[in-house]
Amino acid sequence: METILVTGGAGFIGSNFVQDCLNVTESRVVNLDKLTYAGNLENLTSVKDHPRHVFVQGDIGDRPLTDKLLGQYKPSAIVNFAAESHVDRSIHGPEEFIQTNIIGTFHLLESVRGYWSELPEQEKERFRFLHVSTDEVYGSLTAEAPAFTETNPYAPNSPYSASKASSDHLVRAYYHTYGIPVLTTNCSNNYGPFQFPEKLIPLIVMNALKGQSLPIYGDGKNIRDWLYVGDHCTAIRAVLAKGSVGEVYNIGGNHEKTNLEIVHTVCDILDELAPDSSGAPYRRLITFVKDRPGHDHRYAIDATKIAGEIGWTPAETFESGIIKTVTWYLENLTWAENIANGSYQNWIAENYEDR
Ligand code: NAD
Ligand code: TYD
């Protein structure tokens, strides 16, 4: 049986990917996750007893552990999602971002180097290390600039994006120097089920339902290119199967929206699906708050390469994806409540207090 090692598989995208892999492929999935504040075993309830799912709590930077897992399960592919992923947290405290995103990725690569170099020739050729990265490494676009292609120079602006950029460079170097068959994907903002409610879309859904203010940083005109998480998962599987070793693939949803448009859309869907008992529209809760320092104005992905070389395009429109997403949160309020009961509340106080 083929084995994939997924890191960060208890987080938002990772847990969607683990479920997708178990449903759609015959592979065994070894899921290595440290279970930081963002890792949540409730994201994996549907695959808890799945015979091809092995969950291991641990750190990608723990070399003895990763050496052991690689030797024991002999994966033919690794998909590296594990990271600190929230820009605002990287502004409040960058250290964990350096630790996991840069040093953790380095240790994982070293472990992989040792494992891969001992593989028989055929397995060496078949092996893939897929590093999941972000469009934020390319920096910020003006309103008129063309979307990011894979050859855009790196210009990260936040501690988060700088740490991801650094890890991308390490991955690239391990291909060029040691020949490890790597693939890197840089994708745009994801949304969908199981996203931690510190990120824009789930935060807006949860605050609206509680009648709390909907904080919009600055003027709300910042633009992101939104990708439904299920589409991201199919893209990663497609790149794993058909991507050329050493190459980078940008993944985007072709749905550029301002933050204000996003919040308006979410409010309008909630007005339909879960109207406020007062009958008043949720848009009344919108509050403009102090901007994020160094807030990137616009991200947009040019996904021509992955479409042309691999044949992947997103299946979901923004309109279909956002209805699915809001519906999912409404049907899984206990999931969100269980998070809200924990230390997540401390974060809310820290981030929004002075805004
Ligand atoms: P997330 O924060 O929801 O999940 C990250 C997961 O990694 C958590 O389960 C956490 O416990 C785990 N983790 C953290 N440090 C670890 C460590 N040292 N060892 C093992 N596990 C560790 O993040 P996400 O939104 O699912 O993002 C996944 C990946 O995709 C990240 O690499 C992120 O940079 C990238 N990405 C995310 C987006 C997005 O919109 N969410 C967009 C582009 C790229
Ligand atoms: P976020 O979900 O944090 O993703 P990223 O910063 O990686 O793009 O934020 C998406 C956009 O929404 C970003 O421009 C910041 C903005 N935002 C708000 O306006 N208010 C909020 O409370 C949050 C969390 C984000």
Short mmCIF file of C-alpha atoms and ligand atoms in Angstrom, two decimals:
data_model
loop_
_atom_site.label_atom_id
_atom_site.label_comp_id
_atom_site.label_asym_id
_atom_site.label_seq_id
_atom_site.Cartn_x
_atom_site.Cartn_y
_atom_site.Cartn_z
CA MET A 1 0.00 0.00 0.00
CA GLU A 2 1.26 3.46 -0.91
CA THR A 3 1.77 5.82 2.04
CA ILE A 4 1.59 9.61 2.12
CA LEU A 5 2.97 11.52 5.09
CA VAL A 6 0.88 14.64 5.66
CA THR A 7 2.17 17.24 8.11
CA GLY A 8 -0.24 19.70 9.73
CA GLY A 9 -3.15 17.40 8.92
CA ALA A 10 -5.22 18.51 11.92
CA GLY A 11 -5.37 22.12 10.72
CA PHE A 12 -7.76 23.70 8.26
CA ILE A 13 -6.40 22.73 4.84
CA GLY A 14 -4.52 19.67 6.08
CA SER A 15 -7.63 18.07 7.60
CA ASN A 16 -9.60 18.69 4.41
CA PHE A 17 -6.72 17.11 2.47
CA VAL A 18 -6.49 14.06 4.75
CA GLN A 19 -10.24 13.42 4.41
CA ASP A 20 -10.08 13.95 0.66
CA CYS A 21 -7.12 11.56 0.27
CA LEU A 22 -8.77 8.82 2.32
CA ASN A 23 -12.01 9.18 0.38
CA VAL A 24 -10.58 9.44 -3.11
CA THR A 25 -7.36 7.37 -3.06
CA GLU A 26 -6.29 3.96 -1.73
CA SER A 27 -3.28 5.42 0.08
CA ARG A 28 -2.48 5.15 3.75
CA VAL A 29 -2.20 8.61 5.32
CA VAL A 30 0.22 9.18 8.18
CA ASN A 31 -0.77 12.49 9.72
CA LEU A 32 1.92 14.26 11.77
CA ASP A 33 0.63 17.29 13.66
CA LYS A 34 1.88 19.09 16.75
CA LEU A 35 -1.67 20.12 17.73
CA THR A 36 -0.90 23.78 18.30
CA TYR A 37 -3.86 26.09 19.01
CA ALA A 38 -4.78 25.68 15.30
CA GLY A 39 -4.64 21.88 15.27
CA ASN A 40 -7.92 20.28 16.21
CA LEU A 41 -8.68 16.56 16.35
CA GLU A 42 -12.37 17.41 15.93
CA ASN A 43 -11.48 18.28 12.32
CA LEU A 44 -10.67 14.59 11.87
CA THR A 45 -13.73 13.04 13.53
CA SER A 46 -14.98 11.56 10.24
CA VAL A 47 -11.72 9.60 9.76
CA LYS A 48 -10.94 8.85 13.40
CA ASP A 49 -11.31 5.11 13.01
CA HIS A 50 -10.37 4.90 9.35
CA PRO A 51 -8.08 1.88 8.86
CA ARG A 52 -5.77 3.81 6.50
CA HIS A 53 -5.37 6.86 8.78
CA VAL A 54 -2.54 7.00 11.32
CA PHE A 55 -2.44 10.11 13.51
CA VAL A 56 0.81 11.01 15.27
CA GLN A 57 1.12 14.02 17.55
CA GLY A 58 4.52 15.60 17.06
CA ASP A 59 6.66 18.39 15.68
CA ILE A 60 8.08 18.52 12.13
CA GLY A 61 11.27 19.80 13.79
CA ASP A 62 11.68 16.67 15.92
CA ARG A 63 14.29 14.78 13.90
CA PRO A 64 14.32 11.53 15.89
CA LEU A 65 10.53 11.36 15.47
CA THR A 66 10.46 12.16 11.73
CA ASP A 67 13.40 9.77 11.10
CA LYS A 68 11.44 7.06 12.90
CA LEU A 69 8.20 7.75 11.01
CA LEU A 70 9.93 7.77 7.63
CA GLY A 71 11.73 4.50 8.40
CA GLN A 72 8.60 2.85 9.76
CA TYR A 73 6.00 3.90 7.16
CA LYS A 74 8.24 4.43 4.09
CA PRO A 75 6.11 7.12 2.43
CA SER A 76 6.35 7.68 -1.31
CA ALA A 77 5.21 11.29 -0.83
CA ILE A 78 5.19 13.97 1.84
CA VAL A 79 2.81 16.92 1.78
CA ASN A 80 4.03 19.63 4.12
CA PHE A 81 1.16 21.78 5.43
CA ALA A 82 2.52 22.22 8.97
CA ALA A 83 3.05 25.90 9.70
CA GLU A 84 2.06 28.85 11.77
CA SER A 85 -0.37 30.45 9.35
CA HIS A 86 -1.97 33.60 10.73
CA VAL A 87 -0.51 36.96 9.65
CA ASP A 88 -1.89 38.87 12.66
CA ARG A 89 -0.34 36.39 15.10
CA SER A 90 2.99 36.74 13.26
CA ILE A 91 2.82 40.49 13.93
CA HIS A 92 2.11 40.02 17.64
CA GLY A 93 4.75 37.29 18.07
CA PRO A 94 6.93 36.16 15.15
CA GLU A 95 9.11 33.66 16.99
CA GLU A 96 6.94 30.57 16.53
CA PHE A 97 6.79 31.39 12.81
CA ILE A 98 10.56 31.30 12.53
CA GLN A 99 10.68 28.16 14.63
CA THR A 100 8.16 26.06 12.73
CA ASN A 101 8.07 27.56 9.24
CA ILE A 102 11.82 27.95 8.78
CA ILE A 103 13.64 25.77 11.30
CA GLY A 104 10.95 23.08 11.37
CA THR A 105 10.94 22.83 7.58
CA PHE A 106 14.74 22.66 7.61
CA HIS A 107 14.73 19.74 10.06
CA LEU A 108 12.05 17.95 8.07
CA LEU A 109 14.09 18.40 4.89
CA GLU A 110 17.18 17.01 6.62
CA SER A 111 15.22 14.00 7.78
CA VAL A 112 13.88 13.50 4.26
CA ARG A 113 17.38 13.82 2.82
CA GLY A 114 18.60 10.98 5.01
CA TYR A 115 15.60 8.78 4.19
CA TRP A 116 15.51 9.53 0.46
CA SER A 117 19.24 8.99 -0.11
CA GLU A 118 18.91 5.38 1.15
CA LEU A 119 15.93 4.48 -1.05
CA PRO A 120 16.36 2.05 -3.98
CA GLU A 121 16.74 3.90 -7.31
CA GLN A 122 13.17 3.34 -8.51
CA GLU A 123 11.63 4.54 -5.25
CA LYS A 124 13.97 7.53 -5.23
CA GLU A 125 12.61 8.58 -8.59
CA ARG A 126 9.01 8.10 -7.56
CA PHE A 127 9.32 10.00 -4.26
CA ARG A 128 7.86 13.52 -3.98
CA PHE A 129 8.14 16.22 -1.29
CA LEU A 130 5.34 18.71 -1.86
CA HIS A 131 5.70 21.96 0.04
CA VAL A 132 2.50 23.96 0.50
CA SER A 133 3.17 27.67 0.37
CA THR A 134 1.34 30.93 -0.14
CA ASP A 135 0.92 33.72 -2.67
CA GLU A 136 1.90 36.12 0.14
CA VAL A 137 5.60 35.43 -0.58
CA TYR A 138 5.28 37.56 -3.72
CA GLY A 139 4.30 40.65 -1.74
CA SER A 140 1.55 43.11 -2.56
CA LEU A 141 0.06 44.09 -5.93
CA THR A 142 -1.29 47.47 -6.99
CA ALA A 143 -4.82 47.52 -8.38
CA GLU A 144 -3.64 47.47 -12.01
CA ALA A 145 -0.68 45.04 -11.74
CA PRO A 146 -0.92 41.64 -13.45
CA ALA A 147 -1.57 38.66 -11.17
CA PHE A 148 1.38 36.74 -9.65
CA THR A 149 3.06 34.19 -11.90
CA GLU A 150 5.62 31.63 -10.72
CA THR A 151 8.45 33.91 -11.88
CA ASN A 152 7.44 36.92 -9.78
CA PRO A 153 10.30 37.96 -7.51
CA TYR A 154 9.76 37.21 -3.82
CA ALA A 155 8.93 40.32 -1.73
CA PRO A 156 7.34 39.14 1.53
CA ASN A 157 6.05 41.87 3.84
CA SER A 158 4.94 40.15 7.07
CA PRO A 159 6.86 37.88 9.45
CA TYR A 160 4.48 35.12 8.29
CA SER A 161 5.16 35.58 4.57
CA ALA A 162 8.89 36.08 5.18
CA SER A 163 9.03 32.78 7.07
CA LYS A 164 7.13 30.98 4.29
CA ALA A 165 9.41 32.56 1.66
CA SER A 166 12.40 31.32 3.59
CA SER A 167 11.02 27.78 3.71
CA ASP A 168 10.33 27.88 -0.04
CA HIS A 169 13.99 28.77 -0.65
CA LEU A 170 15.15 25.87 1.53
CA VAL A 171 12.92 23.46 -0.39
CA ARG A 172 14.27 24.77 -3.68
CA ALA A 173 17.86 24.41 -2.43
CA TYR A 174 17.30 20.78 -1.40
CA TYR A 175 16.25 20.02 -4.98
CA HIS A 176 19.12 21.84 -6.64
CA THR A 177 21.79 20.71 -4.18
CA TYR A 178 20.75 17.21 -3.17
CA GLY A 179 18.36 16.26 -5.98
CA ILE A 180 15.38 15.62 -3.67
CA PRO A 181 12.28 15.53 -5.90
CA VAL A 182 10.38 18.53 -4.58
CA LEU A 183 7.30 20.39 -5.75
CA THR A 184 6.16 23.74 -4.38
CA THR A 185 2.66 25.16 -4.57
CA ASN A 186 1.83 28.78 -3.81
CA CYS A 187 -1.85 29.28 -3.32
CA SER A 188 -4.22 32.11 -2.61
CA ASN A 189 -6.56 32.58 0.38
CA ASN A 190 -8.52 29.41 1.12
CA TYR A 191 -11.99 29.25 2.61
CA GLY A 192 -14.29 26.37 3.49
CA PRO A 193 -15.14 23.94 6.31
CA PHE A 194 -12.87 23.62 9.39
CA GLN A 195 -11.15 27.00 9.03
CA PHE A 196 -10.09 28.32 12.43
CA PRO A 197 -12.37 31.25 13.34
CA GLU A 198 -9.49 33.73 13.61
CA LYS A 199 -9.51 34.05 9.79
CA LEU A 200 -11.80 36.50 8.03
CA ILE A 201 -14.72 34.39 6.76
CA PRO A 202 -15.38 32.13 9.79
CA LEU A 203 -14.76 35.08 12.12
CA ILE A 204 -17.47 37.08 10.37
CA VAL A 205 -19.95 34.18 10.47
CA MET A 206 -19.39 33.54 14.17
CA ASN A 207 -19.42 37.20 15.24
CA ALA A 208 -22.58 37.90 13.22
CA LEU A 209 -24.45 35.00 14.81
CA LYS A 210 -23.51 36.33 18.26
CA GLY A 211 -24.58 39.88 17.33
CA GLN A 212 -20.98 41.06 17.75
CA SER A 213 -19.23 43.66 15.59
CA LEU A 214 -17.72 42.58 12.27
CA PRO A 215 -14.21 44.11 12.31
CA ILE A 216 -12.91 45.29 8.94
CA TYR A 217 -9.29 46.41 8.90
CA GLY A 218 -8.69 49.84 7.32
CA ASP A 219 -11.11 50.75 4.53
CA GLY A 220 -11.99 47.16 3.55
CA LYS A 221 -10.66 47.66 0.01
CA ASN A 222 -7.82 45.14 0.30
CA ILE A 223 -8.22 42.39 -2.26
CA ARG A 224 -7.66 38.66 -1.90
CA ASP A 225 -8.13 35.87 -4.49
CA TRP A 226 -10.39 33.31 -2.80
CA LEU A 227 -9.99 29.56 -3.37
CA TYR A 228 -12.40 26.92 -2.06
CA VAL A 229 -10.43 24.45 0.08
CA GLY A 230 -11.80 21.41 -1.80
CA ASP A 231 -10.34 22.85 -5.01
CA HIS A 232 -7.01 23.35 -3.27
CA CYS A 233 -7.03 19.66 -2.28
CA THR A 234 -7.68 18.48 -5.85
CA ALA A 235 -4.93 20.83 -7.07
CA ILE A 236 -2.40 19.35 -4.64
CA ARG A 237 -3.27 15.80 -5.69
CA ALA A 238 -2.95 16.83 -9.34
CA VAL A 239 0.45 18.43 -8.76
CA LEU A 240 1.63 15.35 -6.85
CA ALA A 241 0.58 13.11 -9.73
CA LYS A 242 1.60 15.21 -12.71
CA GLY A 243 3.87 18.06 -11.55
CA SER A 244 7.41 18.31 -12.91
CA VAL A 245 10.02 17.83 -10.22
CA GLY A 246 11.63 21.05 -8.98
CA GLU A 247 8.79 23.19 -10.35
CA VAL A 248 6.55 25.72 -8.64
CA TYR A 249 2.81 25.89 -9.31
CA ASN A 250 0.58 28.81 -8.39
CA ILE A 251 -2.95 27.80 -7.35
CA GLY A 252 -5.77 30.33 -7.32
CA GLY A 253 -9.52 30.54 -7.43
CA ASN A 254 -9.84 33.33 -10.03
CA HIS A 255 -12.09 35.16 -7.57
CA GLU A 256 -10.66 38.49 -6.56
CA LYS A 257 -12.82 40.25 -3.99
CA THR A 258 -12.38 43.16 -1.60
CA ASN A 259 -12.75 42.34 2.07
CA LEU A 260 -15.86 44.49 2.16
CA GLU A 261 -17.41 42.46 -0.68
CA ILE A 262 -16.65 39.27 1.24
CA VAL A 263 -18.23 40.55 4.43
CA HIS A 264 -21.29 41.86 2.57
CA THR A 265 -21.76 38.49 0.84
CA VAL A 266 -21.48 36.55 4.13
CA CYS A 267 -23.96 38.93 5.82
CA ASP A 268 -26.46 38.57 2.97
CA ILE A 269 -26.25 34.76 3.01
CA LEU A 270 -26.78 34.77 6.78
CA ASP A 271 -29.78 37.09 6.37
CA GLU A 272 -31.28 34.36 4.15
CA LEU A 273 -30.23 31.23 6.02
CA ALA A 274 -30.17 32.37 9.67
CA PRO A 275 -31.89 35.75 9.96
CA ASP A 276 -31.31 37.76 13.11
CA SER A 277 -34.24 37.47 15.52
CA SER A 278 -34.64 41.28 15.41
CA GLY A 279 -35.11 41.08 11.63
CA ALA A 280 -32.28 43.62 11.18
CA PRO A 281 -29.66 42.88 8.51
CA TYR A 282 -26.25 41.63 9.68
CA ARG A 283 -24.50 44.36 7.69
CA ARG A 284 -25.41 46.73 10.53
CA LEU A 285 -22.67 45.06 12.61
CA ILE A 286 -19.84 46.07 10.23
CA THR A 287 -17.22 48.14 12.06
CA PHE A 288 -14.12 49.65 10.47
CA VAL A 289 -11.15 49.18 12.81
CA LYS A 290 -7.48 50.12 12.89
CA ASP A 291 -5.60 48.63 9.96
CA ARG A 292 -3.14 45.73 10.15
CA PRO A 293 0.46 47.07 10.12
CA GLY A 294 2.00 46.52 6.67
CA HIS A 295 -1.36 45.28 5.34
CA ASP A 296 -0.77 43.98 1.79
CA HIS A 297 -3.17 45.67 -0.59
CA ARG A 298 -3.84 42.97 -3.15
CA TYR A 299 -3.01 39.34 -3.90
CA ALA A 300 -4.01 37.69 -7.19
CA ILE A 301 -2.86 34.43 -8.72
CA ASP A 302 -2.27 33.74 -12.39
CA ALA A 303 -3.03 30.00 -12.53
CA THR A 304 -2.20 29.56 -16.23
CA LYS A 305 0.72 27.20 -15.58
CA ILE A 306 -1.16 24.62 -13.52
CA ALA A 307 -4.09 24.75 -15.97
CA GLY A 308 -1.84 24.32 -19.03
CA GLU A 309 0.69 21.77 -17.71
CA ILE A 310 -1.47 19.77 -15.34
CA GLY A 311 -5.02 20.44 -16.50
CA TRP A 312 -6.28 21.66 -13.11
CA THR A 313 -8.87 24.42 -12.81
CA PRO A 314 -11.12 25.16 -9.82
CA ALA A 315 -14.52 23.45 -9.87
CA GLU A 316 -16.20 25.85 -7.45
CA THR A 317 -17.31 29.40 -8.24
CA PHE A 318 -17.07 31.86 -5.36
CA GLU A 319 -20.87 32.00 -5.24
CA SER A 320 -21.23 28.21 -4.85
CA GLY A 321 -18.26 27.87 -2.49
CA ILE A 322 -19.32 30.59 -0.09
CA ILE A 323 -22.86 29.21 0.27
CA LYS A 324 -21.44 25.74 1.01
CA THR A 325 -19.07 27.29 3.54
CA VAL A 326 -21.58 29.40 5.45
CA THR A 327 -24.00 26.45 5.47
CA TRP A 328 -21.25 24.23 6.91
CA TYR A 329 -20.59 26.66 9.79
CA LEU A 330 -24.32 26.90 10.52
CA GLU A 331 -24.54 23.11 10.66
CA ASN A 332 -21.42 22.81 12.84
CA LEU A 333 -21.92 25.44 15.51
CA THR A 334 -20.75 23.07 18.24
CA TRP A 335 -17.41 22.68 16.45
CA ALA A 336 -16.95 26.46 16.56
CA GLU A 337 -18.25 26.74 20.12
CA ASN A 338 -15.72 24.16 21.31
CA ILE A 339 -12.95 26.32 19.88
CA ALA A 340 -14.42 29.51 21.32
CA ASN A 341 -14.44 27.96 24.81
CA GLY A 342 -10.67 27.55 24.67
CA SER A 343 -7.70 29.90 24.60
CA TYR A 344 -8.97 31.36 21.34
CA GLN A 345 -10.74 33.95 23.48
CA ASN A 346 -7.38 35.24 24.70
CA TRP A 347 -6.37 35.86 21.12
CA ILE A 348 -9.51 37.86 20.40
CA ALA A 349 -8.80 40.09 23.40
CA GLU A 350 -5.19 40.60 22.36
CA ASN A 351 -5.83 41.33 18.68
CA TYR A 352 -8.95 43.47 18.82
CA GLU A 353 -8.55 45.30 22.14
CA ASP A 354 -6.64 48.31 20.77
CA ARG A 355 -8.26 48.43 17.34
P1 NAD B 1 -3.68 26.06 10.08
O1 NAD B 1 -3.05 27.09 10.94
O2 NAD B 1 -5.16 25.89 10.10
O3 NAD B 1 -3.06 24.61 10.42
C1 NAD B 1 -1.69 24.41 10.62
C2 NAD B 1 -1.53 23.04 11.24
O4 NAD B 1 -0.12 22.78 11.41
C3 NAD B 1 -2.16 22.89 12.63
O5 NAD B 1 -2.89 21.69 12.71
C4 NAD B 1 -0.97 22.89 13.59
O6 NAD B 1 -1.21 22.12 14.76
C5 NAD B 1 0.10 22.25 12.71
N1 NAD B 1 1.45 22.63 13.13
C6 NAD B 1 1.91 23.85 13.46
N2 NAD B 1 3.21 23.79 13.80
C7 NAD B 1 3.58 22.49 13.68
C8 NAD B 1 4.80 21.79 13.87
N3 NAD B 1 5.91 22.43 14.28
N4 NAD B 1 4.84 20.47 13.63
C9 NAD B 1 3.72 19.81 13.24
N5 NAD B 1 2.53 20.41 13.04
C10 NAD B 1 2.47 21.74 13.27
O7 NAD B 1 -3.15 26.37 8.62
P2 NAD B 1 -3.87 26.18 7.20
O8 NAD B 1 -4.68 27.38 6.90
O9 NAD B 1 -4.47 24.83 7.14
O10 NAD B 1 -2.59 26.23 6.25
C11 NAD B 1 -1.88 25.06 5.91
C12 NAD B 1 -0.69 25.42 5.04
O11 NAD B 1 -1.16 26.10 3.88
C13 NAD B 1 0.30 26.37 5.72
O12 NAD B 1 1.60 25.97 5.36
C14 NAD B 1 -0.03 27.73 5.14
O13 NAD B 1 1.11 28.56 5.09
C15 NAD B 1 -0.50 27.34 3.74
N6 NAD B 1 -1.45 28.28 3.13
C16 NAD B 1 -2.64 28.57 3.75
C17 NAD B 1 -3.55 29.44 3.14
C18 NAD B 1 -4.88 29.75 3.76
O14 NAD B 1 -5.63 30.56 3.19
N7 NAD B 1 -5.26 29.15 4.87
C19 NAD B 1 -3.23 30.02 1.91
C20 NAD B 1 -2.00 29.71 1.32
C21 NAD B 1 -1.12 28.83 1.94
P1 TYD B 2 -6.95 36.61 6.82
O1 TYD B 2 -8.13 35.67 6.80
O2 TYD B 2 -6.26 36.85 8.11
O3 TYD B 2 -5.95 36.12 5.69
P2 TYD B 2 -4.61 36.84 5.08
O4 TYD B 2 -4.20 37.94 5.95
O5 TYD B 2 -3.64 35.71 5.08
O6 TYD B 2 -4.98 37.30 3.70
O7 TYD B 2 -7.46 38.00 6.30
C1 TYD B 2 -8.03 38.17 5.02
C2 TYD B 2 -8.22 39.65 4.80
O8 TYD B 2 -9.21 40.12 5.73
C3 TYD B 2 -6.96 40.46 5.06
O9 TYD B 2 -6.90 41.53 4.11
C4 TYD B 2 -7.18 41.02 6.46
C5 TYD B 2 -8.67 41.16 6.54
N1 TYD B 2 -9.27 41.00 7.90
C6 TYD B 2 -10.15 41.97 8.41
O10 TYD B 2 -10.44 42.98 7.73
N2 TYD B 2 -10.69 41.79 9.66
C7 TYD B 2 -10.37 40.71 10.42
O11 TYD B 2 -10.88 40.62 11.59
C8 TYD B 2 -9.50 39.71 9.89
C9 TYD B 2 -9.12 38.49 10.70
C10 TYD B 2 -8.96 39.90 8.62
#
